PDB file of C-alpha atoms in Angstrom:
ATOM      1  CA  UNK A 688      67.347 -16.914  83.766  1.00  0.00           C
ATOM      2  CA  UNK A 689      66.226 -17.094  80.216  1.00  0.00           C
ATOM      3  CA  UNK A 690      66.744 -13.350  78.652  1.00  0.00           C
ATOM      4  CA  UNK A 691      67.112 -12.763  74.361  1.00  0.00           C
ATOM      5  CA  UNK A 692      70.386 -11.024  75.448  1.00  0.00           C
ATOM      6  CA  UNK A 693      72.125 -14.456  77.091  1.00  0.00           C
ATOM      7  CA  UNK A 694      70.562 -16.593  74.658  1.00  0.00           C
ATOM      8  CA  UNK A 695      71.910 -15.000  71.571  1.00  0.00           C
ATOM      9  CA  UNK A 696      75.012 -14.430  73.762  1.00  0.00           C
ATOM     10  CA  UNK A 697      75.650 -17.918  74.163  1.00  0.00           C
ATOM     11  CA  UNK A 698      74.471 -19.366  70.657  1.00  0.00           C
ATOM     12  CA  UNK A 699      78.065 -16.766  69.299  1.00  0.00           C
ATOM     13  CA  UNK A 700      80.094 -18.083  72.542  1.00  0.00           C
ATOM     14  CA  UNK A 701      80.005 -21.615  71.926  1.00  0.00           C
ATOM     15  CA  UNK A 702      82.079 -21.622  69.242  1.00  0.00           C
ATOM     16  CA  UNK A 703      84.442 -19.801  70.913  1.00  0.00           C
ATOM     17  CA  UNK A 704      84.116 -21.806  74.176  1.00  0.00           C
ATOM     18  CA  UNK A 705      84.867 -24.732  72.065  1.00  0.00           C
ATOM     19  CA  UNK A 706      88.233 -23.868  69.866  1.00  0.00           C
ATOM     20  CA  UNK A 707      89.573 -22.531  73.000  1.00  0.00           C
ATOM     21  CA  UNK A 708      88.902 -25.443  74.753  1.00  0.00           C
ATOM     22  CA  UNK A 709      90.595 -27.443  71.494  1.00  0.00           C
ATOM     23  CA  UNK A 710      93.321 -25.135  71.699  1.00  0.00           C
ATOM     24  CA  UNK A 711      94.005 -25.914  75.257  1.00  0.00           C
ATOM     25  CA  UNK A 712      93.417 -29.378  75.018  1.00  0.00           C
ATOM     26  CA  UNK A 713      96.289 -29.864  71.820  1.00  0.00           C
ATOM     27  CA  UNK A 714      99.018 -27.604  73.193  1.00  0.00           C
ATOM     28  CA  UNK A 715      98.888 -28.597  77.053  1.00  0.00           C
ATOM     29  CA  UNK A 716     100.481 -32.331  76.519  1.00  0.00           C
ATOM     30  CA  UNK A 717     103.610 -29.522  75.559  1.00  0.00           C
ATOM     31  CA  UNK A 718     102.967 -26.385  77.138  1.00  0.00           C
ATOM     32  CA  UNK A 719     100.690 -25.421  80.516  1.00  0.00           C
ATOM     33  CA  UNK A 720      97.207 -26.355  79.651  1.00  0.00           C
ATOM     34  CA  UNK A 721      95.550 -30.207  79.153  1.00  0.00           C
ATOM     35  CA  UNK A 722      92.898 -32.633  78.740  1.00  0.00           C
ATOM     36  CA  UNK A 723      91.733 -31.443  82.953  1.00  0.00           C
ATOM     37  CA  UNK A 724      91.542 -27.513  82.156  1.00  0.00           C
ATOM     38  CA  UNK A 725      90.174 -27.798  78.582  1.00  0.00           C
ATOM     39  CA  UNK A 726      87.195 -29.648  79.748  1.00  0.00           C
ATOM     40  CA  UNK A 727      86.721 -27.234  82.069  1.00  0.00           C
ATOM     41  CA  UNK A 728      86.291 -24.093  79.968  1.00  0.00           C
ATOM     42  CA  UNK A 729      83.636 -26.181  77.676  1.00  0.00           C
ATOM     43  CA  UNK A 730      81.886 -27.694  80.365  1.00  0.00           C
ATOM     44  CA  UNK A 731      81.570 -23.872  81.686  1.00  0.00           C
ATOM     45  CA  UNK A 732      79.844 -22.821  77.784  1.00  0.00           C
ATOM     46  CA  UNK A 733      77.860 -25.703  78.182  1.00  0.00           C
ATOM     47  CA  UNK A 734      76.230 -24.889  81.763  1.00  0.00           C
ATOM     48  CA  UNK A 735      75.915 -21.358  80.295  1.00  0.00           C
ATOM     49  CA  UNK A 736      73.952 -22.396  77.410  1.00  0.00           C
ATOM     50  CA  UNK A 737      71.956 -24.794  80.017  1.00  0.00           C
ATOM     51  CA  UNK A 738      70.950 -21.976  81.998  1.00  0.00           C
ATOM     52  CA  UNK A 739      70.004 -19.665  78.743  1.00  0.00           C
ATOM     53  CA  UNK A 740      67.821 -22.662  77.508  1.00  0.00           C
ATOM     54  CA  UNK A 741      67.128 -25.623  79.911  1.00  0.00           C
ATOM     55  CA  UNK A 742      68.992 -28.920  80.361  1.00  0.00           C
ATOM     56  CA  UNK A 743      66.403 -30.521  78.035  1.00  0.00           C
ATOM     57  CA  UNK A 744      66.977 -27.826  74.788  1.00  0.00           C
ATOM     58  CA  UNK A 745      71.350 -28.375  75.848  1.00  0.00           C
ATOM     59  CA  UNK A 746      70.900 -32.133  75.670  1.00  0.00           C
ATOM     60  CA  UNK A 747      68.617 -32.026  72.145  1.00  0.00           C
ATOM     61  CA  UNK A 748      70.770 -29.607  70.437  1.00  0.00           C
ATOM     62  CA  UNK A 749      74.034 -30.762  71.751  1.00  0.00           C
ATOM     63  CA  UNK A 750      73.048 -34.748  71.613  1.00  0.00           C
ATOM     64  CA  UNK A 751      75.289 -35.208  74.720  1.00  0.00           C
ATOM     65  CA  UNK A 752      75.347 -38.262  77.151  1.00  0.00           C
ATOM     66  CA  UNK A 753      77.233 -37.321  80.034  1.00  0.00           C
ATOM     67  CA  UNK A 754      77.530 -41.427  81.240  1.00  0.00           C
ATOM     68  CA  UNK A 755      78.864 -42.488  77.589  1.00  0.00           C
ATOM     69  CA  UNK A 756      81.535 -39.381  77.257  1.00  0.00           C
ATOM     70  CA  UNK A 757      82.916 -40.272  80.777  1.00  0.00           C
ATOM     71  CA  UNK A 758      83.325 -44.076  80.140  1.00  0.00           C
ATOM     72  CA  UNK A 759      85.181 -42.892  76.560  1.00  0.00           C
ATOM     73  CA  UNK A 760      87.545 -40.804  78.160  1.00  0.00           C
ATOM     74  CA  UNK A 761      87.987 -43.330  80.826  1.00  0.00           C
ATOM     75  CA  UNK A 762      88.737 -45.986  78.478  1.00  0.00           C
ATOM     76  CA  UNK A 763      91.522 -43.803  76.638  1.00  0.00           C
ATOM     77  CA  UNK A 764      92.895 -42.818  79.630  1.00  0.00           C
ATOM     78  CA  UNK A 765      93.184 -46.618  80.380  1.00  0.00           C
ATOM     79  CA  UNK A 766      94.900 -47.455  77.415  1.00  0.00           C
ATOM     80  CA  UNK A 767      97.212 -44.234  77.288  1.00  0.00           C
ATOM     81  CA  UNK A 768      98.602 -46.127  80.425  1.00  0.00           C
ATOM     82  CA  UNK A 769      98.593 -49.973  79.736  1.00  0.00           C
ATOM     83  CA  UNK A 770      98.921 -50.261  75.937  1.00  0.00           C
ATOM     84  CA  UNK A 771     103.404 -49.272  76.713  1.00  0.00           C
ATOM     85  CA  UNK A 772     103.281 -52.610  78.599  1.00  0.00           C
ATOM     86  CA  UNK A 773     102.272 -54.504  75.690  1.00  0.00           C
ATOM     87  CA  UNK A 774     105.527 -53.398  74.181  1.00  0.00           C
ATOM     88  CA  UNK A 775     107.840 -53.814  77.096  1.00  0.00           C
ATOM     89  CA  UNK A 776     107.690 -50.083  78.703  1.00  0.00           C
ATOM     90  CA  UNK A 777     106.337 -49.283  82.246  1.00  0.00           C
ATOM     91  CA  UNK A 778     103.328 -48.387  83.040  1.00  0.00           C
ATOM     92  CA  UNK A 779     102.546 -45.183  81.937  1.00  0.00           C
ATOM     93  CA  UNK A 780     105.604 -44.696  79.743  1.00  0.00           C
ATOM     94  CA  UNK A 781     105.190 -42.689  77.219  1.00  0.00           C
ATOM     95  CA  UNK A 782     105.334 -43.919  73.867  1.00  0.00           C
ATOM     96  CA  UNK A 783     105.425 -41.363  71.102  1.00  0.00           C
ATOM     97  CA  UNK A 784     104.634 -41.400  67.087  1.00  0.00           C
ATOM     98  CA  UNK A 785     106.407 -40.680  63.973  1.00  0.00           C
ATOM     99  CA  UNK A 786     103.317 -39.228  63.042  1.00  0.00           C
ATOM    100  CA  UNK A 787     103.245 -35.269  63.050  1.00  0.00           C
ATOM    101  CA  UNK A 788     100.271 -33.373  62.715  1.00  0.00           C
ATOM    102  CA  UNK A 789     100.131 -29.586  61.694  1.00  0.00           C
ATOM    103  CA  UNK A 790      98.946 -26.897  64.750  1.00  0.00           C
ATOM    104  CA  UNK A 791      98.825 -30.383  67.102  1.00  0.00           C
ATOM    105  CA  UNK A 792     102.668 -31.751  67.409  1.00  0.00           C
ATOM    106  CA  UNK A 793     103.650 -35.732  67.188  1.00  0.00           C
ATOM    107  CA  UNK A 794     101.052 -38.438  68.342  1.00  0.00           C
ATOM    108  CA  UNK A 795     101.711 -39.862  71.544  1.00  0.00           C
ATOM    109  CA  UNK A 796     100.138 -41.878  74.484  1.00  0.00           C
ATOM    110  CA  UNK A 797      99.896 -38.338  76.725  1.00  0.00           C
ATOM    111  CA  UNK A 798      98.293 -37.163  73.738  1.00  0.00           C
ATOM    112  CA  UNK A 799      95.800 -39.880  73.913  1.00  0.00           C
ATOM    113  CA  UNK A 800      95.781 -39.580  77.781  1.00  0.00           C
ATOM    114  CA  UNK A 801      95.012 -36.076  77.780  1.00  0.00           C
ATOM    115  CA  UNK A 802      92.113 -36.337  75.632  1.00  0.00           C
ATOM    116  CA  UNK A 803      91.082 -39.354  77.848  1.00  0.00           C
ATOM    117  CA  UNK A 804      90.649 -36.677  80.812  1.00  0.00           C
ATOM    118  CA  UNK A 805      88.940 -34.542  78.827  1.00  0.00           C
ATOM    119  CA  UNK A 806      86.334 -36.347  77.857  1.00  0.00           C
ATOM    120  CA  UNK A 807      86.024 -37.899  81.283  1.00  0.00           C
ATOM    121  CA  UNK A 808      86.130 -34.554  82.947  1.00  0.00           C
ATOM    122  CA  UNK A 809      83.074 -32.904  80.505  1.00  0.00           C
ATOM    123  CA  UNK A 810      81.482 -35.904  81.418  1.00  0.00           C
ATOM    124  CA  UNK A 811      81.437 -35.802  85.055  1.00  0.00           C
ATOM    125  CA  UNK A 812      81.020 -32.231  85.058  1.00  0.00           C
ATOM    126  CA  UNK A 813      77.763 -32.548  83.051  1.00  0.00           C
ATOM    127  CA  UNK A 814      76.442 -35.322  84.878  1.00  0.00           C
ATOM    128  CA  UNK A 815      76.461 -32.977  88.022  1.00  0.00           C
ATOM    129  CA  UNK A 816      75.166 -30.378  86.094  1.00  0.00           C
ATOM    130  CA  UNK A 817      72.366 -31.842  84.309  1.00  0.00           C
ATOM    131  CA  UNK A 818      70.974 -33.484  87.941  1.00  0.00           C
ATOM    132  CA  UNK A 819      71.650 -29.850  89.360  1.00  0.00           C
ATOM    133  CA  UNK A 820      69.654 -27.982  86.351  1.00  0.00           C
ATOM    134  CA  UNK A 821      67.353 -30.660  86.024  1.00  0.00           C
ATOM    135  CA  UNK A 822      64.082 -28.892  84.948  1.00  0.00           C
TER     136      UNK A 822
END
């Protein structure tokens, strides 16, 4: 469905789609919200955009592979769980930063994790949703 109204609707929205999604993503490691549900409400911009213009036009202007973005957030998630056993802590132990940044709170390993699952989730997501849209 490729109307002037959707496609000028979504070229505003994605901006918005996306510092939402940011927003989510930075407060949920404190507060309800995460790496899971932030993916989710960019991954849901991006489908809209890939209806308004194509999987092909979504891919060129957004320069997304869908394979390498899953792997990424796999890896961090990986790490966000081993790396505290390098330093004596269980697996999965949280190990946190003195490091404070402003709007985001201190660096930690959930940090870390939950970014892990967010790229991993947008990843999967689009995956499905470029074979399903595929032109």
């Amino acid at each position: 469905m490729r109307t002037t109204i959707l496609q000028v609707t979504i070229k505003v929205l994605i901006p918005v789609f996306l510092l939402y999604s940011l927003y989510l993503l930075f407060r949920g490691h404190d507060h309800p919200g995460g790496g899971f549900i932030a993916a989710l409400v960019i991954s849901i911009g991006l489908i809209f955009h890939m209806i308004a213009f194509g999987v092909s036009e979504t891919q060129r202007v957004y320069k997304i592979d869908a394979i390498k973005l899953a792997s990424i957030g796999l890896l961090l998630s990986f790490m966000a769980a081993t790396v505290p056993m390098l330093v004596g802590d269980g697996f999965f132990h949280a190990l946190w930063t003195d490091v404070e940044i402003v709007g985001i709170g201190t660096i930690s390993s959930v940090l870390v994790f939950d970014i892990g699952v967010y790229f991993a989730v947008i990843g999967a997501i689009l995956k499905i949703a470029f074979a399903v849209f595929k032109e």
